[in-house]
Short mmCIF file of the C-alpha atoms (twelve columns), coordinates in Angstrom:
data_MODEL
# 
_entry.id   MODEL 
# 
loop_
_atom_site.group_PDB 
_atom_site.id 
_atom_site.type_symbol 
_atom_site.label_atom_id 
_atom_site.label_alt_id 
_atom_site.label_comp_id 
_atom_site.label_asym_id 
_atom_site.label_seq_id 
_atom_site.Cartn_x 
_atom_site.Cartn_y 
_atom_site.Cartn_z 
_atom_site.pdbx_PDB_model_num 
ATOM 1   C CA . MET A 1   131.313 -133.629 -119.438 1 
ATOM 2   C CA . PHE A 2   131.936 -131.094 -116.611 1 
ATOM 3   C CA . ASP A 3   132.348 -127.405 -117.173 1 
ATOM 4   C CA . PHE A 4   135.323 -125.499 -115.852 1 
ATOM 5   C CA . PRO A 5   133.328 -123.763 -113.036 1 
ATOM 6   C CA . VAL A 6   132.225 -127.136 -111.633 1 
ATOM 7   C CA . ILE A 7   135.769 -128.520 -111.603 1 
ATOM 8   C CA . LEU A 8   137.101 -125.318 -110.049 1 
ATOM 9   C CA . GLY A 9   134.263 -125.379 -107.508 1 
ATOM 10  C CA . ILE A 10  135.070 -128.960 -106.489 1 
ATOM 11  C CA . GLY A 11  138.725 -128.015 -106.066 1 
ATOM 12  C CA . LEU A 12  137.823 -125.028 -103.895 1 
ATOM 13  C CA . ILE A 13  135.506 -127.190 -101.789 1 
ATOM 14  C CA . VAL A 14  138.321 -129.692 -101.202 1 
ATOM 15  C CA . PHE A 15  140.756 -126.933 -100.157 1 
ATOM 16  C CA . GLY A 16  138.093 -125.314 -97.962  1 
ATOM 17  C CA . VAL A 17  137.338 -128.558 -96.144  1 
ATOM 18  C CA . PHE A 18  141.067 -129.198 -95.702  1 
ATOM 19  C CA . ALA A 19  141.545 -125.719 -94.175  1 
ATOM 20  C CA . LEU A 20  138.625 -126.280 -91.788  1 
ATOM 21  C CA . LEU A 21  139.968 -129.678 -90.706  1 
ATOM 22  C CA . ALA A 22  143.502 -128.313 -90.289  1 
ATOM 23  C CA . GLN A 23  142.371 -125.654 -87.806  1 
ATOM 24  C CA . SER A 24  139.895 -127.819 -85.866  1 
ATOM 25  C CA . GLY A 25  142.354 -128.567 -83.021  1 
ATOM 26  C CA . ASN A 26  143.124 -124.865 -82.635  1 
ATOM 27  C CA . PHE A 27  139.390 -124.145 -82.618  1 
ATOM 28  C CA . VAL A 28  138.856 -126.490 -79.662  1 
ATOM 29  C CA . THR A 29  141.746 -124.884 -77.740  1 
ATOM 30  C CA . TYR A 30  140.491 -121.394 -78.614  1 
ATOM 31  C CA . ARG A 31  136.983 -122.176 -77.320  1 
ATOM 32  C CA . LEU A 32  138.346 -123.646 -74.070  1 
ATOM 33  C CA . MET A 33  140.607 -120.663 -73.421  1 
ATOM 34  C CA . ARG A 34  137.907 -118.137 -74.329  1 
ATOM 35  C CA . ASN A 35  135.396 -119.790 -71.999  1 
ATOM 36  C CA . LEU A 36  137.958 -119.839 -69.197  1 
ATOM 37  C CA . LYS A 37  138.767 -116.166 -69.783  1 
ATOM 38  C CA . HIS A 38  135.102 -115.133 -69.634  1 
ATOM 39  C CA . HIS A 39  133.616 -117.627 -67.137  1 
ATOM 40  C CA . GLY A 40  136.691 -118.886 -65.308  1 
ATOM 41  C CA . VAL A 41  137.394 -118.653 -61.611  1 
ATOM 42  C CA . ASP A 42  140.853 -118.461 -60.091  1 
ATOM 43  C CA . GLY A 43  141.389 -121.355 -57.722  1 
ATOM 44  C CA . GLN A 44  143.851 -124.016 -56.697  1 
ATOM 45  C CA . ALA A 45  144.640 -127.528 -57.828  1 
ATOM 46  C CA . VAL A 46  146.685 -130.309 -56.265  1 
ATOM 47  C CA . TYR A 47  149.266 -132.183 -58.341  1 
ATOM 48  C CA . LYS A 48  148.246 -135.838 -58.145  1 
ATOM 49  C CA . SER A 49  150.291 -137.934 -60.575  1 
ATOM 50  C CA . HIS A 50  151.917 -137.965 -63.997  1 
ATOM 51  C CA . GLU A 51  152.755 -140.259 -66.875  1 
ATOM 52  C CA . TYR A 52  155.184 -139.811 -69.733  1 
ATOM 53  C CA . ALA A 53  153.546 -138.824 -73.006  1 
ATOM 54  C CA . ASN A 54  156.802 -138.605 -74.972  1 
ATOM 55  C CA . PRO A 55  160.473 -138.054 -74.083  1 
ATOM 56  C CA . ARG A 56  160.024 -134.291 -73.643  1 
ATOM 57  C CA . SER A 57  156.610 -133.955 -71.989  1 
ATOM 58  C CA . GLN A 58  154.437 -135.541 -69.352  1 
ATOM 59  C CA . ARG A 59  150.699 -135.761 -68.891  1 
ATOM 60  C CA . VAL A 60  150.220 -134.291 -65.411  1 
ATOM 61  C CA . TYR A 61  147.011 -134.993 -63.462  1 
ATOM 62  C CA . PHE A 62  145.521 -132.481 -61.017  1 
ATOM 63  C CA . ASP A 63  142.566 -132.398 -58.626  1 
ATOM 64  C CA . VAL A 64  140.748 -129.061 -58.535  1 
ATOM 65  C CA . ARG A 65  140.023 -127.791 -55.036  1 
ATOM 66  C CA . LEU A 66  136.312 -127.034 -55.148  1 
ATOM 67  C CA . PRO A 67  134.045 -125.586 -52.436  1 
ATOM 68  C CA . GLU A 68  132.643 -128.044 -49.874  1 
ATOM 69  C CA . GLY A 69  129.926 -130.358 -51.094  1 
ATOM 70  C CA . GLU A 70  130.813 -130.271 -54.781  1 
ATOM 71  C CA . PRO A 71  131.935 -133.452 -56.557  1 
ATOM 72  C CA . ARG A 72  135.647 -133.995 -57.160  1 
ATOM 73  C CA . ALA A 73  137.018 -132.685 -60.456  1 
ATOM 74  C CA . GLU A 74  140.187 -133.934 -62.118  1 
ATOM 75  C CA . PHE A 75  141.940 -132.574 -65.193  1 
ATOM 76  C CA . HIS A 76  145.229 -133.163 -66.960  1 
ATOM 77  C CA . GLU A 77  147.646 -130.934 -68.774  1 
ATOM 78  C CA . TYR A 78  150.713 -131.645 -70.885  1 
ATOM 79  C CA . MET A 79  153.834 -130.117 -69.347  1 
ATOM 80  C CA . GLN A 80  157.543 -130.247 -70.031  1 
ATOM 81  C CA . GLY A 81  158.431 -130.236 -66.347  1 
ATOM 82  C CA . LEU A 82  156.685 -131.375 -63.203  1 
ATOM 83  C CA . PRO A 83  155.246 -128.709 -60.874  1 
ATOM 84  C CA . GLY A 84  156.994 -130.271 -57.869  1 
ATOM 85  C CA . PRO A 85  156.484 -133.284 -55.643  1 
ATOM 86  C CA . GLU A 86  153.068 -134.934 -55.473  1 
ATOM 87  C CA . GLY A 87  150.669 -132.874 -53.380  1 
ATOM 88  C CA . THR A 88  152.024 -129.533 -54.625  1 
ATOM 89  C CA . VAL A 89  149.328 -126.850 -54.848  1 
ATOM 90  C CA . VAL A 90  149.315 -124.763 -58.041  1 
ATOM 91  C CA . PRO A 91  147.088 -121.873 -59.189  1 
ATOM 92  C CA . VAL A 92  144.394 -122.892 -61.644  1 
ATOM 93  C CA . VAL A 93  141.562 -121.355 -63.641  1 
ATOM 94  C CA . TYR A 94  138.435 -123.498 -63.900  1 
ATOM 95  C CA . ASP A 95  134.891 -123.055 -65.140  1 
ATOM 96  C CA . ARG A 96  132.268 -123.369 -62.391  1 
ATOM 97  C CA . ARG A 97  129.900 -125.102 -64.786  1 
ATOM 98  C CA . LYS A 98  132.505 -127.663 -65.893  1 
ATOM 99  C CA . PRO A 99  135.442 -127.782 -63.462  1 
ATOM 100 C CA . ARG A 100 137.055 -130.595 -65.468  1 
ATOM 101 C CA . ARG A 101 137.898 -127.928 -68.052  1 
ATOM 102 C CA . ALA A 102 140.726 -126.236 -66.246  1 
ATOM 103 C CA . LYS A 103 144.134 -124.783 -66.988  1 
ATOM 104 C CA . THR A 104 147.014 -124.076 -64.642  1 
ATOM 105 C CA . GLY A 105 147.801 -120.400 -64.113  1 
ATOM 106 C CA . THR A 106 145.663 -117.348 -63.448  1 
ATOM 107 C CA . ARG A 107 142.993 -115.633 -65.549  1 
ATOM 108 C CA . LYS A 108 145.227 -112.693 -66.405  1 
ATOM 109 C CA . ASP A 109 147.933 -115.110 -67.660  1 
ATOM 110 C CA . LEU A 110 145.601 -116.803 -70.164  1 
ATOM 111 C CA . ASN A 111 146.765 -115.967 -73.669  1 
ATOM 112 C CA . PHE A 112 145.027 -117.449 -76.680  1 
ATOM 113 C CA . ASP A 113 146.020 -114.961 -79.368  1 
ATOM 114 C CA . ALA A 114 147.910 -117.564 -81.428  1 
ATOM 115 C CA . GLU A 115 144.912 -119.905 -81.577  1 
ATOM 116 C CA . ARG A 116 142.617 -116.992 -82.357  1 
ATOM 117 C CA . LEU A 117 144.697 -115.972 -85.372  1 
ATOM 118 C CA . VAL A 118 144.786 -119.529 -86.727  1 
ATOM 119 C CA . VAL A 119 141.050 -119.953 -86.244  1 
ATOM 120 C CA . LEU A 120 140.236 -116.627 -87.893  1 
ATOM 121 C CA . PHE A 121 142.673 -117.007 -90.782  1 
ATOM 122 C CA . ALA A 122 142.414 -120.719 -91.619  1 
ATOM 123 C CA . GLY A 123 138.793 -121.098 -90.566  1 
ATOM 124 C CA . GLY A 124 137.639 -117.945 -92.329  1 
ATOM 125 C CA . THR A 125 139.559 -118.847 -95.469  1 
ATOM 126 C CA . GLY A 126 138.183 -122.381 -95.362  1 
ATOM 127 C CA . LEU A 127 134.600 -121.175 -95.030  1 
ATOM 128 C CA . ALA A 128 135.071 -118.658 -97.849  1 
ATOM 129 C CA . LEU A 129 136.593 -121.281 -100.160 1 
ATOM 130 C CA . LEU A 130 133.812 -123.712 -99.317  1 
ATOM 131 C CA . ALA A 131 131.099 -121.130 -100.042 1 
ATOM 132 C CA . VAL A 132 132.659 -119.991 -103.330 1 
ATOM 133 C CA . GLY A 133 133.182 -123.609 -104.393 1 
ATOM 134 C CA . VAL A 134 129.559 -124.532 -103.716 1 
ATOM 135 C CA . LEU A 135 128.402 -121.408 -105.554 1 
ATOM 136 C CA . LEU A 136 130.594 -122.270 -108.571 1 
ATOM 137 C CA . CYS A 137 129.270 -125.832 -108.621 1 
ATOM 138 C CA . ILE A 138 125.664 -124.601 -108.537 1 
ATOM 139 C CA . VAL A 139 126.255 -121.995 -111.259 1 
ATOM 140 C CA . GLY A 140 128.173 -124.492 -113.404 1 
ATOM 141 C CA . ALA A 141 125.493 -127.166 -113.042 1 
ATOM 142 C CA . VAL A 142 122.666 -124.761 -113.923 1 
ATOM 143 C CA . THR A 143 124.325 -123.373 -117.056 1 
# 
């Protein structure tokens, strides 16, 4: 019915798609951090409120202090501890084009090496498996 290359190709396609889906969250984080590193501006944000996400972390909401005349920008970040009482000013890196994409800290503190490795390893492997699987399916179907 099916030749061995087609069955092997389908298996490789399944593993390739699984690898791509498994690293998709890291890819989003990697893109955000890379854009902040290249286009980000050091600024300040004001701690506004928080809510408990789980017993060990909170979702903390901040307002980015933007230059006069620009619309208000709010972002949230998951933290294990609160930055202080409400109204505390913290350093932040934000993108001028999209200030809602921000991260607490400074540009030189941004480190996205772990996400980069996952994206390169899992994503590259997933794309390679997907390509080889499609090629095997085509070759097996033609012969």
